[in-house]
Amino acid sequence: MPKRMQAPKKKTAPLLKKDHALHIVDGRTLKEYTVPIQHGSIHAPDLRQIRASETDFGLLSYDPSFQNTASCKSGITFIDGNAGILRYRGYPIEELAGNRNYLEVAYLLINGRLPGKNQLAEWLHNITYHTMLHENIKKFMDDFHHDAHPMGMLVCTLAGLSTFYPEAKAIFDTDLRQRQIHRLIAKMPTIAAFAYRHSIGMAYIYPSNDLGYAENLLAMMHRPSWTTDYTPDPVLSKALDLLFVLHADHEQNCSTEAMRTVGSAHADPYTCAAAAAAALYGPLHGGANEQVIRMLKEVRTKENIPKLIRQVKAGRRLLMGFGHRIYKNRDPRAEIIKKVASDVFAVTGRNPLLDIALELEKVAISDDYFIKRHLYPNVDFYSGIIYQSMGFPVDMFPVLFAIPRMSGWLAQWQEMLLDPEQRITRPRQLYVGSRLRHIPEAEQPS
Ligand code: ACO
């Protein structure tokens, strides 16, 4: 080492003690702030104390599309996107699927525990009791154009129901709130089936109290109007019920956020559910399974898969049914669905689109583009193929998603209402528009 050069002095670490807090130095003022950390997060309003000057509004966090913002504390659904874990109220989805039916899971989501024998009997009674639609709702649905999309009909009918049940505005009355929860869960299959029958110009089939939840939907959709003697295939009813379990909730997704946001203004649950269903209608959310089938039909043969992949990689289109905001490794629902597919195909015959889907998955998951971006099949990649094999038209796919998601929406809505920390949803913005300006005098009316 040359003489004049000295070994660098050891930097002494600042005397900081470990604590559950974030220590921030604002480079504009060199002031220090301490913000507590709870549940691995900071309370964003705590940032408001960080101000560049006396008149400064305070620091905001900018998070377009809420990519790193928790909007609530929730005890309903747990997801670990990296590990591919999904739990409802603590129970792994793999244990619930196949062991508990959809209505038991709906009870779990809303009440926080699985129902005992008596609770289940009462719950089933309440749901069965409310499956009918008011005759005027039927007339209202009749007036849609013959080729109206059933999801559009569902959104409007849900909003319309609010005018039939004005008592639903009493959202803080526990009994009345429970009654609307029963009604909404009970009426979803009936609305869905009526929308379908309307689209094919066939008479509506009324719900039957003797049938299970998924079974009733299948009967109302497919029973010929000249007979009452129709029992859906038990394998298909069971598979549909399992698909309902998988779709029942998925924490703070786009439609649930819509439910909570509209609910935060204290709108009645029918109006909130219409908003949630409207969000689910979008092709990036519940409309994706419909788009998957359209895409697979367009591909037609395995030979056309490389062309599709090239278009996706060139950024010209999305690979529908791939990717997820939360799951970056695997979607556990997609894996369960893949297994259900074989039960369904044993009854319906193999859907040729499955072979294209399996090959497409194989090609995509071994391609660098998809690996780098953590893109894997999501729940919608295979659900559409099953629905199609069961005889549902593609237009009905998002409706089949909405039916079970109603229980999740309601559980989240109720949790939001009873959470003392929640207020009306009102995000902030960063204004980047024109500064103050005035209409030139010449343009002002004389
Ligand atoms: N095909 C091709 N590229 C994709 C896809 C896809 N399906 N999904 C994401 N990417 C790419 C994006 O272009 C982006 O690439 P870049 O980094 O070069 O810009 C990167 O992957 C990250 O994607 P984001 O758009 O940032 O992911 P985000 O979390 O915002 O979107 C979403 C998630 C909306 C699900 C998206 O993956 C998508 O559009 N998928 C197709 C639609 C779909 O299947 N939706 C169903 C979701 S599941 C559900 O709602 C039940």
XYZ file of N, CA and C in Angstrom, residues 195-446:
756
model
N -82.077 -16.472 -18.123
C -81.347 -15.727 -19.165
C -81.017 -16.681 -20.317
N -80.604 -17.891 -19.963
C -80.256 -18.873 -20.990
C -81.494 -19.283 -21.811
N -82.592 -19.604 -21.092
C -83.807 -20.038 -21.802
C -84.316 -18.915 -22.712
N -84.183 -17.688 -22.250
C -84.601 -16.545 -23.066
C -83.800 -16.517 -24.365
N -82.487 -16.777 -24.238
C -81.618 -16.673 -25.421
C -81.908 -17.766 -26.440
N -82.480 -18.901 -25.986
C -82.793 -19.954 -26.967
C -84.297 -20.003 -27.266
N -85.018 -19.019 -26.737
C -86.446 -18.907 -27.046
C -87.280 -20.029 -26.470
N -86.868 -20.559 -25.324
C -87.656 -21.641 -24.714
C -88.300 -21.182 -23.417
N -89.410 -21.827 -23.057
C -90.144 -21.457 -21.834
C -89.235 -21.614 -20.616
N -89.422 -20.735 -19.646
C -88.631 -20.827 -18.416
C -89.069 -22.051 -17.610
N -88.099 -22.666 -16.964
C -88.390 -23.789 -16.057
C -88.185 -23.260 -14.636
N -89.186 -23.462 -13.799
C -89.102 -22.936 -12.432
C -88.201 -23.828 -11.566
N -87.628 -23.225 -10.513
C -86.765 -24.043 -9.636
C -87.556 -25.128 -8.909
N -86.860 -26.198 -8.596
C -87.514 -27.291 -7.878
C -86.862 -27.453 -6.502
N -87.693 -27.534 -5.474
C -87.170 -27.618 -4.102
C -86.506 -28.954 -3.789
N -86.740 -29.948 -4.666
C -86.178 -31.289 -4.384
C -84.724 -31.411 -4.844
N -84.275 -30.467 -5.633
C -82.941 -30.627 -6.229
C -81.885 -29.827 -5.485
N -80.644 -30.290 -5.593
C -79.512 -29.558 -5.013
C -79.246 -28.295 -5.825
N -78.287 -27.496 -5.365
C -78.056 -26.165 -5.937
C -77.615 -26.253 -7.411
N -76.529 -26.994 -7.674
C -76.020 -27.099 -9.050
C -76.998 -27.907 -9.903
N -77.600 -28.918 -9.265
C -78.553 -29.786 -9.963
C -79.750 -28.964 -10.463
N -80.209 -28.056 -9.612
C -81.332 -27.205 -9.954
C -81.011 -26.345 -11.175
N -79.797 -25.802 -11.188
C -79.399 -24.967 -12.321
C -79.438 -25.789 -13.609
N -78.861 -26.996 -13.554
C -78.829 -27.839 -14.759
C -80.249 -28.183 -15.214
N -81.126 -28.468 -14.244
C -82.507 -28.822 -14.600
C -83.229 -27.622 -15.216
N -83.054 -26.430 -14.602
C -83.747 -25.243 -15.135
C -83.243 -24.871 -16.521
N -81.983 -25.208 -16.792
C -81.429 -24.873 -18.113
C -81.827 -25.897 -19.169
N -81.748 -27.176 -18.796
C -81.819 -28.200 -19.845
C -83.107 -29.023 -19.858
N -83.969 -28.881 -18.852
C -85.167 -29.732 -18.834
C -86.106 -29.355 -19.977
N -86.535 -30.330 -20.806
C -87.507 -29.991 -21.842
C -88.798 -29.504 -21.197
N -89.466 -28.492 -21.807
C -90.621 -27.894 -21.135
C -91.844 -28.813 -21.112
N -91.851 -29.897 -21.914
C -93.027 -30.774 -21.958
C -92.999 -31.873 -20.892
N -91.947 -31.902 -20.085
C -91.904 -32.963 -19.063
C -91.394 -32.427 -17.723
N -91.813 -33.080 -16.661
C -91.257 -32.719 -15.347
C -90.273 -33.798 -14.899
N -90.184 -34.829 -15.738
C -89.366 -35.980 -15.390
C -87.960 -35.795 -15.965
N -87.112 -35.108 -15.221
C -85.755 -34.849 -15.727
C -84.797 -34.748 -14.558
N -83.821 -35.607 -14.518
C -82.799 -35.509 -13.478
C -81.438 -35.342 -14.146
N -80.742 -34.257 -13.845
C -79.423 -34.083 -14.455
C -78.477 -35.212 -14.059
N -77.510 -35.490 -14.904
C -76.525 -36.533 -14.614
C -75.792 -36.197 -13.308
N -75.777 -37.121 -12.336
C -75.160 -36.811 -11.035
C -73.666 -36.486 -11.131
N -72.969 -37.075 -12.110
C -71.532 -36.769 -12.261
C -71.368 -35.311 -12.664
N -72.239 -34.851 -13.576
C -72.136 -33.472 -14.045
C -72.547 -32.490 -12.943
N -73.600 -32.840 -12.185
C -74.028 -31.954 -11.078
C -72.899 -31.820 -10.065
N -72.260 -32.954 -9.772
C -71.185 -32.940 -8.778
C -69.992 -32.115 -9.280
N -69.666 -32.288 -10.562
C -68.537 -31.535 -11.136
C -68.840 -30.035 -11.123
N -70.071 -29.690 -11.460
C -70.442 -28.267 -11.483
C -70.393 -27.687 -10.075
N -70.872 -28.476 -9.111
C -70.829 -28.021 -7.717
C -69.376 -27.786 -7.278
N -68.492 -28.678 -7.701
C -67.073 -28.515 -7.344
C -66.482 -27.259 -7.996
N -66.868 -27.022 -9.249
C -66.403 -25.792 -9.910
C -66.920 -24.562 -9.152
N -68.120 -24.675 -8.607
C -68.683 -23.567 -7.817
C -67.829 -23.331 -6.553
N -67.406 -24.434 -5.918
C -66.559 -24.309 -4.717
C -65.271 -23.550 -5.077
N -64.674 -23.917 -6.209
C -63.395 -23.298 -6.609
C -63.533 -21.814 -6.933
N -64.727 -21.412 -7.369
C -64.918 -20.020 -7.795
C -65.549 -19.141 -6.710
N -65.805 -19.709 -5.528
C -66.636 -18.994 -4.549
C -66.025 -17.682 -4.049
N -64.721 -17.641 -3.842
C -64.134 -16.362 -3.426
C -62.674 -16.321 -3.849
N -62.158 -15.120 -3.980
C -60.739 -15.003 -4.334
C -60.199 -13.682 -3.832
N -60.433 -13.392 -2.615
C -60.088 -12.141 -1.895
C -60.294 -10.890 -2.746
N -59.363 -9.949 -2.743
C -59.692 -8.618 -3.290
C -59.448 -8.525 -4.802
N -60.198 -9.286 -5.567
C -60.091 -9.201 -7.024
C -60.956 -8.039 -7.536
N -60.967 -7.864 -8.848
C -61.623 -6.681 -9.436
C -63.115 -6.600 -9.079
N -63.856 -7.717 -9.210
C -65.300 -7.644 -8.943
C -65.587 -7.490 -7.445
N -64.776 -8.112 -6.607
C -64.972 -7.984 -5.157
C -64.697 -6.551 -4.724
N -63.695 -5.960 -5.350
C -63.389 -4.568 -5.038
C -64.566 -3.684 -5.445
N -65.198 -4.027 -6.588
C -66.382 -3.256 -7.023
C -67.501 -3.411 -5.991
N -67.695 -4.640 -5.497
C -68.735 -4.907 -4.482
C -68.465 -4.071 -3.235
N -67.222 -4.082 -2.783
C -66.867 -3.341 -1.562
C -66.969 -1.831 -1.799
N -66.514 -1.383 -2.966
C -66.515 0.061 -3.230
C -67.939 0.604 -3.273
N -68.814 -0.046 -4.026
C -70.197 0.431 -4.105
C -70.857 0.253 -2.730
N -70.541 -0.855 -2.067
C -71.092 -1.094 -0.720
C -70.641 -0.052 0.285
N -69.452 0.498 0.077
C -68.940 1.491 1.038
C -69.770 2.768 1.014
N -70.522 2.961 -0.077
C -71.439 4.116 -0.137
C -72.791 3.754 0.473
N -72.902 2.555 1.049
C -74.105 2.031 1.704
C -75.252 1.780 0.733
N -74.900 1.460 -0.517
C -75.938 1.027 -1.474
C -76.447 -0.342 -1.026
N -77.654 -0.706 -1.466
C -78.209 -2.005 -1.064
C -77.422 -3.134 -1.756
N -77.513 -4.364 -1.235
C -76.664 -5.445 -1.776
C -76.980 -5.838 -3.210
N -78.206 -5.605 -3.683
C -78.525 -5.948 -5.081
C -77.760 -5.020 -6.026
N -77.750 -3.733 -5.682
C -77.027 -2.753 -6.504
C -75.530 -3.059 -6.470
N -75.026 -3.389 -5.276
C -73.592 -3.723 -5.158
C -73.266 -4.956 -5.995
N -74.144 -5.963 -5.920
C -73.885 -7.212 -6.652
C -73.941 -6.964 -8.160
N -74.808 -6.042 -8.594
C -74.866 -5.716 -10.032
C -73.537 -5.105 -10.464
N -72.975 -4.245 -9.607
C -71.676 -3.620 -9.936
C -70.583 -4.683 -9.984
N -70.613 -5.596 -9.031
C -69.592 -6.659 -9.002
C -69.708 -7.534 -10.247
N -70.948 -7.879 -10.608
C -71.155 -8.717 -11.800
C -70.707 -7.970 -13.055
N -70.911 -6.652 -13.071
C -70.479 -5.855 -14.231
C -68.956 -5.942 -14.377
N -68.253 -5.886 -13.254
C -66.788 -5.998 -13.306
C -66.381 -7.386 -13.802
N -67.117 -8.389 -13.350
C -66.784 -9.775 -13.724
C -67.009 -10.032 -15.224
N -67.867 -9.225 -15.823
C -68.206 -9.357 -17.249
C -66.968 -9.097 -18.135
N -66.013 -8.324 -17.634
C -64.858 -7.911 -18.448
C -64.001 -9.092 -18.871
N -63.475 -9.059 -20.122
C -62.679 -10.187 -20.625
C -61.378 -10.428 -19.859
N -60.904 -9.442 -19.093
C -59.687 -9.687 -18.309
C -60.007 -10.356 -16.978
N -61.289 -10.488 -16.673
C -61.668 -11.060 -15.364
C -62.542 -12.288 -15.632
N -63.835 -12.218 -15.348
C -64.691 -13.405 -15.499
C -64.991 -13.748 -16.935
N -64.739 -12.802 -17.841
C -65.002 -13.077 -19.249
C -63.882 -13.874 -19.903
N -62.820 -14.171 -19.139
C -61.648 -14.805 -19.756
C -61.937 -16.230 -20.231
N -62.770 -16.987 -19.475
C -62.995 -18.388 -19.894
C -63.722 -18.459 -21.241
N -64.584 -17.472 -21.471
C -65.272 -17.366 -22.763
C -64.228 -17.101 -23.858
N -63.292 -16.210 -23.568
C -62.263 -15.856 -24.555
C -61.310 -17.028 -24.818
N -61.106 -17.869 -23.789
C -60.218 -19.034 -23.972
C -60.810 -19.953 -25.040
N -62.102 -20.222 -24.941
C -62.732 -21.125 -25.920
C -62.670 -20.521 -27.314
N -62.956 -19.222 -27.403
C -62.890 -18.564 -28.723
C -61.475 -18.691 -29.296
N -60.482 -18.517 -28.418
C -59.077 -18.602 -28.865
C -58.741 -20.037 -29.311
N -59.151 -21.041 -28.505
C -58.831 -22.430 -28.848
C -59.529 -22.844 -30.147
N -60.754 -22.342 -30.339
C -61.476 -22.667 -31.581
C -60.775 -22.045 -32.777
N -60.254 -20.842 -32.564
C -59.545 -20.152 -33.644
C -58.261 -20.915 -33.994
N -57.587 -21.457 -32.989
C -56.348 -22.212 -33.231
C -56.629 -23.491 -34.024
N -57.753 -24.138 -33.713
C -58.271 -25.300 -34.431
C -57.384 -26.544 -34.385
N -56.117 -26.435 -34.765
C -55.241 -27.618 -34.741
C -53.925 -27.263 -34.040
N -53.275 -28.313 -33.543
C -52.004 -28.107 -32.819
C -50.970 -27.391 -33.695
N -51.064 -27.594 -35.010
C -50.082 -26.995 -35.926
C -50.128 -25.463 -35.878
N -51.267 -24.918 -35.488
C -51.397 -23.447 -35.474
C -50.924 -22.816 -34.167
N -50.520 -23.663 -33.204
C -50.109 -23.120 -31.892
C -48.894 -22.191 -32.010
N -47.835 -22.589 -32.780
C -46.672 -21.673 -32.868
C -47.050 -20.289 -33.374
N -48.016 -20.219 -34.300
C -48.426 -18.912 -34.842
C -49.045 -18.059 -33.724
N -49.902 -18.703 -32.920
C -50.540 -17.983 -31.800
C -49.471 -17.475 -30.826
N -48.527 -18.361 -30.502
C -47.472 -17.987 -29.548
C -46.664 -16.802 -30.095
N -46.387 -16.844 -31.420
C -45.636 -15.725 -32.026
C -46.407 -14.416 -31.873
N -47.719 -14.464 -32.112
C -48.540 -13.242 -31.994
C -48.524 -12.712 -30.563
N -48.594 -13.653 -29.599
C -48.597 -13.248 -28.188
C -47.259 -12.597 -27.837
N -46.182 -13.238 -28.270
C -44.850 -12.722 -27.929
C -44.561 -11.391 -28.621
N -45.221 -11.161 -29.755
C -45.040 -9.878 -30.449
C -45.924 -8.806 -29.799
N -46.656 -9.196 -28.763
C -47.484 -8.226 -28.039
C -48.773 -7.882 -28.782
N -49.140 -8.721 -29.784
C -50.332 -8.405 -30.562
C -51.602 -8.920 -29.898
N -51.469 -9.869 -29.002
C -52.641 -10.399 -28.296
C -52.196 -11.069 -26.997
N -53.178 -11.377 -26.157
C -52.877 -12.076 -24.900
C -53.176 -13.552 -25.069
N -52.467 -14.361 -24.306
C -52.822 -15.769 -24.257
C -53.893 -15.882 -23.172
N -55.140 -15.989 -23.603
C -56.233 -15.954 -22.631
C -56.181 -17.189 -21.722
N -56.506 -16.981 -20.444
C -56.448 -18.087 -19.490
C -55.051 -18.265 -18.909
N -54.148 -17.363 -19.258
C -52.791 -17.391 -18.703
C -52.528 -16.122 -17.920
N -51.740 -16.258 -16.864
C -51.335 -15.085 -16.089
C -52.307 -14.802 -14.968
N -51.793 -14.201 -13.922
C -52.633 -13.835 -12.782
C -51.917 -12.774 -11.981
N -52.652 -11.801 -11.493
C -52.023 -10.743 -10.702
C -51.362 -11.308 -9.447
N -51.940 -12.349 -8.869
C -51.448 -12.861 -7.580
C -50.618 -14.140 -7.748
N -51.151 -15.129 -8.496
C -50.413 -16.397 -8.627
C -49.260 -16.231 -9.602
N -48.049 -16.473 -9.129
C -46.892 -16.320 -10.007
C -46.154 -17.648 -10.152
N -46.810 -18.732 -9.814
C -46.165 -20.024 -9.846
C -47.148 -21.070 -10.380
N -48.298 -21.167 -9.687
C -49.362 -22.058 -10.158
C -50.653 -21.587 -9.538
N -51.754 -21.830 -10.238
C -53.077 -21.515 -9.700
C -53.651 -22.841 -9.203
N -53.797 -23.026 -7.880
C -54.204 -24.346 -7.381
C -55.570 -24.773 -7.919
N -56.406 -23.803 -8.262
C -57.735 -24.131 -8.796
C -57.612 -24.777 -10.170
N -56.646 -24.300 -10.971
C -56.472 -24.844 -12.322
C -56.113 -26.329 -12.233
N -55.318 -26.692 -11.219
C -54.893 -28.094 -11.098
C -56.060 -28.997 -10.697
N -56.919 -28.495 -9.796
C -58.087 -29.301 -9.388
C -59.031 -29.462 -10.586
N -59.210 -28.372 -11.328
C -60.113 -28.415 -12.488
C -59.646 -29.434 -13.525
N -58.353 -29.493 -13.726
C -57.812 -30.439 -14.711
C -58.231 -31.874 -14.352
N -58.260 -32.150 -13.008
C -58.639 -33.505 -12.568
C -60.135 -33.736 -12.785
N -60.962 -32.697 -12.538
C -62.417 -32.835 -12.712
C -62.738 -33.149 -14.169
N -61.916 -32.597 -15.061
C -62.190 -32.739 -16.491
C -62.369 -34.213 -16.869
N -61.546 -35.105 -16.305
C -61.641 -36.508 -16.728
C -62.980 -37.121 -16.303
N -63.513 -36.724 -15.104
C -64.827 -37.239 -14.682
C -65.900 -36.796 -15.676
N -65.814 -35.525 -16.054
C -66.832 -34.977 -16.957
C -66.750 -35.645 -18.327
N -65.524 -35.797 -18.828
C -65.382 -36.367 -20.167
C -65.804 -37.841 -20.207
N -65.749 -38.520 -19.041
C -66.215 -39.910 -19.005
C -67.711 -39.958 -19.324
N -68.429 -38.885 -19.031
C -69.867 -38.842 -19.317
C -70.133 -38.214 -20.686
N -69.423 -37.130 -20.979
C -69.775 -36.345 -22.181
C -68.964 -36.721 -23.414
N -67.893 -37.475 -23.201
C -66.952 -37.708 -24.302
C -65.890 -36.619 -24.249
N -64.714 -36.934 -24.759
C -63.585 -36.000 -24.662
C -63.799 -34.790 -25.564
N -63.568 -33.619 -24.997
C -63.673 -32.387 -25.779
C -62.373 -32.211 -26.565
N -62.455 -32.152 -27.910
C -61.216 -32.060 -28.708
C -60.398 -30.808 -28.390
N -61.060 -29.772 -27.821
C -60.316 -28.559 -27.483
C -59.311 -28.819 -26.358
N -59.588 -29.900 -25.568
C -58.680 -30.210 -24.454
C -57.275 -30.522 -24.984
N -57.208 -31.271 -26.078
C -55.889 -31.639 -26.615
C -55.119 -30.401 -27.059
N -55.836 -29.453 -27.657
C -55.169 -28.212 -28.081
C -54.711 -27.439 -26.845
N -55.588 -27.404 -25.805
C -55.249 -26.672 -24.571
C -54.023 -27.289 -23.901
N -53.991 -28.628 -23.827
C -52.862 -29.297 -23.154
C -51.551 -29.013 -23.895
N -51.625 -29.052 -25.231
C -50.423 -28.799 -26.033
C -49.991 -27.331 -25.887
N -50.988 -26.452 -25.890
C -50.689 -25.019 -25.757
C -50.018 -24.747 -24.402
N -50.538 -25.385 -23.353
C -49.940 -25.219 -22.021
C -48.481 -25.702 -22.048
N -48.301 -26.900 -22.663
C -46.946 -27.481 -22.712
C -45.967 -26.529 -23.408
N -46.406 -25.992 -24.545
C -45.525 -25.092 -25.312
C -45.254 -23.820 -24.505
N -46.324 -23.251 -23.940
C -46.184 -21.952 -23.265
C -45.306 -22.062 -22.016
N -45.532 -23.085 -21.192
C -44.791 -23.107 -19.922
C -43.310 -23.462 -20.099
N -42.954 -23.865 -21.320
C -41.523 -24.111 -21.523
C -40.892 -23.002 -22.378
N -41.635 -21.953 -22.633
C -41.130 -20.844 -23.444
C -40.639 -19.723 -22.523
N -39.475 -19.193 -22.856
C -38.846 -18.143 -22.029
C -39.754 -16.951 -21.756
N -40.510 -16.547 -22.773
C -41.396 -15.377 -22.627
C -42.322 -15.568 -21.429
N -42.915 -16.765 -21.337
C -43.898 -17.035 -20.280
C -43.200 -17.327 -18.947
N -42.045 -18.001 -19.032
C -41.306 -18.331 -17.797
C -40.881 -17.032 -17.112
N -40.289 -16.126 -17.888
C -39.773 -14.875 -17.319
C -40.866 -14.055 -16.677
N -42.050 -14.099 -17.264
C -43.157 -13.280 -16.752
C -44.041 -14.030 -15.756
N -43.634 -15.235 -15.407
C -44.395 -16.065 -14.452
C -45.836 -16.260 -14.915
N -46.005 -16.632 -16.160
C -47.353 -16.823 -16.707
C -47.691 -18.304 -16.763
N -48.706 -18.705 -16.020
C -49.160 -20.095 -15.945
C -50.658 -20.121 -16.214
N -51.208 -21.321 -16.519
C -52.658 -21.372 -16.729
C -53.380 -20.951 -15.452
N -54.398 -20.118 -15.579
C -55.219 -19.760 -14.419
C -56.511 -20.571 -14.447
N -57.379 -20.322 -13.482
C -58.604 -21.106 -13.309
C -59.440 -21.165 -14.588
N -59.328 -20.114 -15.405
C -60.193 -20.034 -16.584
C -59.692 -20.836 -17.767
N -58.456 -21.292 -17.719
C -57.911 -21.959 -18.897
C -58.648 -23.277 -19.164
N -58.970 -24.017 -18.088
C -59.640 -25.307 -18.289
C -61.134 -25.286 -17.975
N -61.588 -24.301 -17.186
C -63.009 -24.328 -16.789
C -63.924 -24.226 -18.011
N -63.538 -23.400 -18.984
C -64.372 -23.226 -20.175
C -64.551 -24.533 -20.946
N -63.472 -25.323 -21.011
C -63.550 -26.588 -21.779
C -64.546 -27.532 -21.101
N -64.546 -27.517 -19.758
C -65.496 -28.372 -19.036
C -66.916 -27.864 -19.260
N -67.093 -26.563 -19.110
C -68.438 -25.999 -19.314
C -68.960 -26.334 -20.710
N -68.067 -26.216 -21.683
C -68.498 -26.482 -23.060
C -68.907 -27.946 -23.221
N -68.144 -28.847 -22.609
C -68.481 -30.271 -22.706
C -69.807 -30.572 -22.024
N -70.136 -29.777 -20.999
C -71.400 -30.005 -20.287
C -72.591 -29.405 -21.035
N -72.307 -28.784 -22.168
C -73.407 -28.274 -22.999
C -73.751 -26.810 -22.763
N -72.888 -26.102 -22.024
C -73.159 -24.671 -21.826
C -72.605 -23.876 -23.006
N -73.384 -22.926 -23.540
C -72.810 -22.071 -24.585
C -71.798 -21.101 -23.972
N -70.834 -20.639 -24.773
C -69.750 -19.809 -24.227
C -70.271 -18.542 -23.540
N -71.365 -17.992 -24.058
C -71.930 -16.779 -23.441
C -72.281 -16.987 -21.972
N -72.541 -18.237 -21.614
C -72.963 -18.524 -20.230
C -71.766 -18.658 -19.285
N -70.557 -18.744 -19.805
C -69.401 -19.018 -18.935
C -69.224 -17.984 -17.819
N -69.222 -16.681 -18.169
C -69.059 -15.723 -17.063
C -70.210 -15.779 -16.064
N -71.390 -16.170 -16.534
C -72.544 -16.296 -15.624
C -72.280 -17.446 -14.648
N -71.693 -18.530 -15.178
C -71.387 -19.685 -14.320
C -70.319 -19.337 -13.292
N -69.514 -18.360 -13.595
C -68.511 -17.858 -12.648
C -69.221 -16.991 -11.591
N -70.139 -16.166 -12.063
C -70.813 -15.218 -11.159
C -71.695 -15.934 -10.126
N -72.301 -17.051 -10.517
C -73.243 -17.738 -9.601
C -72.552 -18.047 -8.260
N -71.446 -18.782 -8.248
C -70.830 -19.068 -6.950
C -70.109 -17.870 -6.340
N -69.606 -16.945 -7.193
C -68.856 -15.820 -6.637
C -69.773 -14.920 -5.792
N -71.091 -15.079 -5.992
C -72.016 -14.271 -5.195
C -71.766 -14.457 -3.695
N -71.477 -15.697 -3.254
C -71.270 -15.910 -1.812
C -70.013 -15.177 -1.338
N -68.977 -15.174 -2.167
C -67.755 -14.437 -1.818
C -68.028 -12.940 -1.760
N -68.718 -12.433 -2.761
C -69.034 -10.997 -2.770
C -69.791 -10.608 -1.495
N -70.773 -11.445 -1.136
C -71.602 -11.109 0.035
C -70.803 -11.191 1.332
N -69.938 -12.203 1.421
C -69.105 -12.329 2.625
C -68.207 -11.098 2.760
N -67.625 -10.668 1.651
C -66.718 -9.515 1.664
C -67.484 -8.221 1.943
N -68.672 -8.134 1.383
C -69.522 -6.933 1.578
C -69.897 -6.810 3.058
N -70.305 -7.938 3.634
C -70.706 -7.917 5.047
C -69.507 -7.590 5.953
N -68.357 -8.183 5.627
C -67.148 -7.907 6.414
C -66.808 -6.419 6.354
N -66.950 -5.838 5.164
C -66.660 -4.409 4.986
C -67.613 -3.552 5.820
N -68.905 -3.914 5.789
C -69.901 -3.117 6.527
C -69.642 -3.130 8.031
N -69.176 -4.286 8.533
C -69.008 -4.434 9.981
C -67.611 -4.031 10.463
N -66.767 -3.600 9.534
C -65.396 -3.223 9.882
C -65.363 -1.737 10.262
N -65.101 -1.426 11.539
C -65.146 -0.023 11.960
C -64.093 0.853 11.280
N -63.058 0.218 10.685
C -62.016 1.028 10.022
C -62.422 1.483 8.621
N -63.481 0.862 8.072
C -63.852 1.163 6.685
C -64.753 2.387 6.593
N -64.451 3.228 5.610
C -65.297 4.386 5.326
C -65.604 4.367 3.831
N -66.296 5.365 3.343
C -66.594 5.369 1.904
C -65.272 5.360 1.111
N -65.215 4.512 0.081
C -63.989 4.397 -0.716
C -63.778 5.669 -1.519
N -62.597 6.230 -1.396
C -62.352 7.488 -2.093
C -60.840 7.633 -2.254
N -60.284 7.061 -3.369
C -58.834 7.187 -3.534
C -58.426 8.625 -3.842
N -57.156 8.884 -3.710
C -56.600 10.194 -4.085
C -56.099 10.101 -5.520
N -55.743 11.197 -6.123
C -55.136 11.199 -7.452
C -53.920 12.108 -7.439
N -53.066 11.938 -8.441
C -51.982 12.896 -8.669
C -52.418 13.714 -9.873
N -52.759 14.952 -9.650
C -53.251 15.772 -10.759
C -52.081 16.154 -11.669
N -52.185 15.792 -12.954
C -51.101 16.120 -13.889
C -51.640 16.933 -15.071
N -52.824 17.549 -14.887
C -53.455 18.308 -15.978
C -52.968 19.745 -16.020
N -53.705 20.571 -16.766
C -53.311 21.982 -16.956
C -53.280 22.719 -15.633
N -52.362 23.699 -15.549
C -52.396 24.631 -14.417
C -53.587 25.548 -14.619
N -53.852 26.402 -13.630
C -54.970 27.339 -13.738
C -54.861 28.123 -15.043
N -55.945 28.178 -15.791
C -55.958 29.017 -16.994
C -57.348 29.612 -17.131
N -57.494 30.631 -17.995
C -58.769 31.339 -18.105
C -59.218 31.394 -19.554
N -60.510 31.471 -19.759
C -61.034 31.611 -21.128
C -60.635 33.009 -21.615
N -59.966 33.118 -22.808
C -59.585 34.455 -23.299
C -60.809 35.361 -23.399
N -60.614 36.644 -23.081
C -61.742 37.580 -23.057
C -62.527 37.561 -24.355
N -61.777 37.448 -25.500
C -62.435 37.511 -26.816
C -63.452 36.392 -26.986
N -63.204 35.266 -26.297
C -64.118 34.118 -26.457
C -65.271 34.156 -25.465
N -65.264 35.110 -24.538
C -66.337 35.168 -23.537
C -67.572 35.845 -24.144
N -68.765 35.368 -23.786
C -69.974 35.998 -24.348
C -70.047 37.476 -23.973
N -70.419 38.331 -24.945
C -70.457 39.770 -24.650
C -71.753 40.114 -23.914
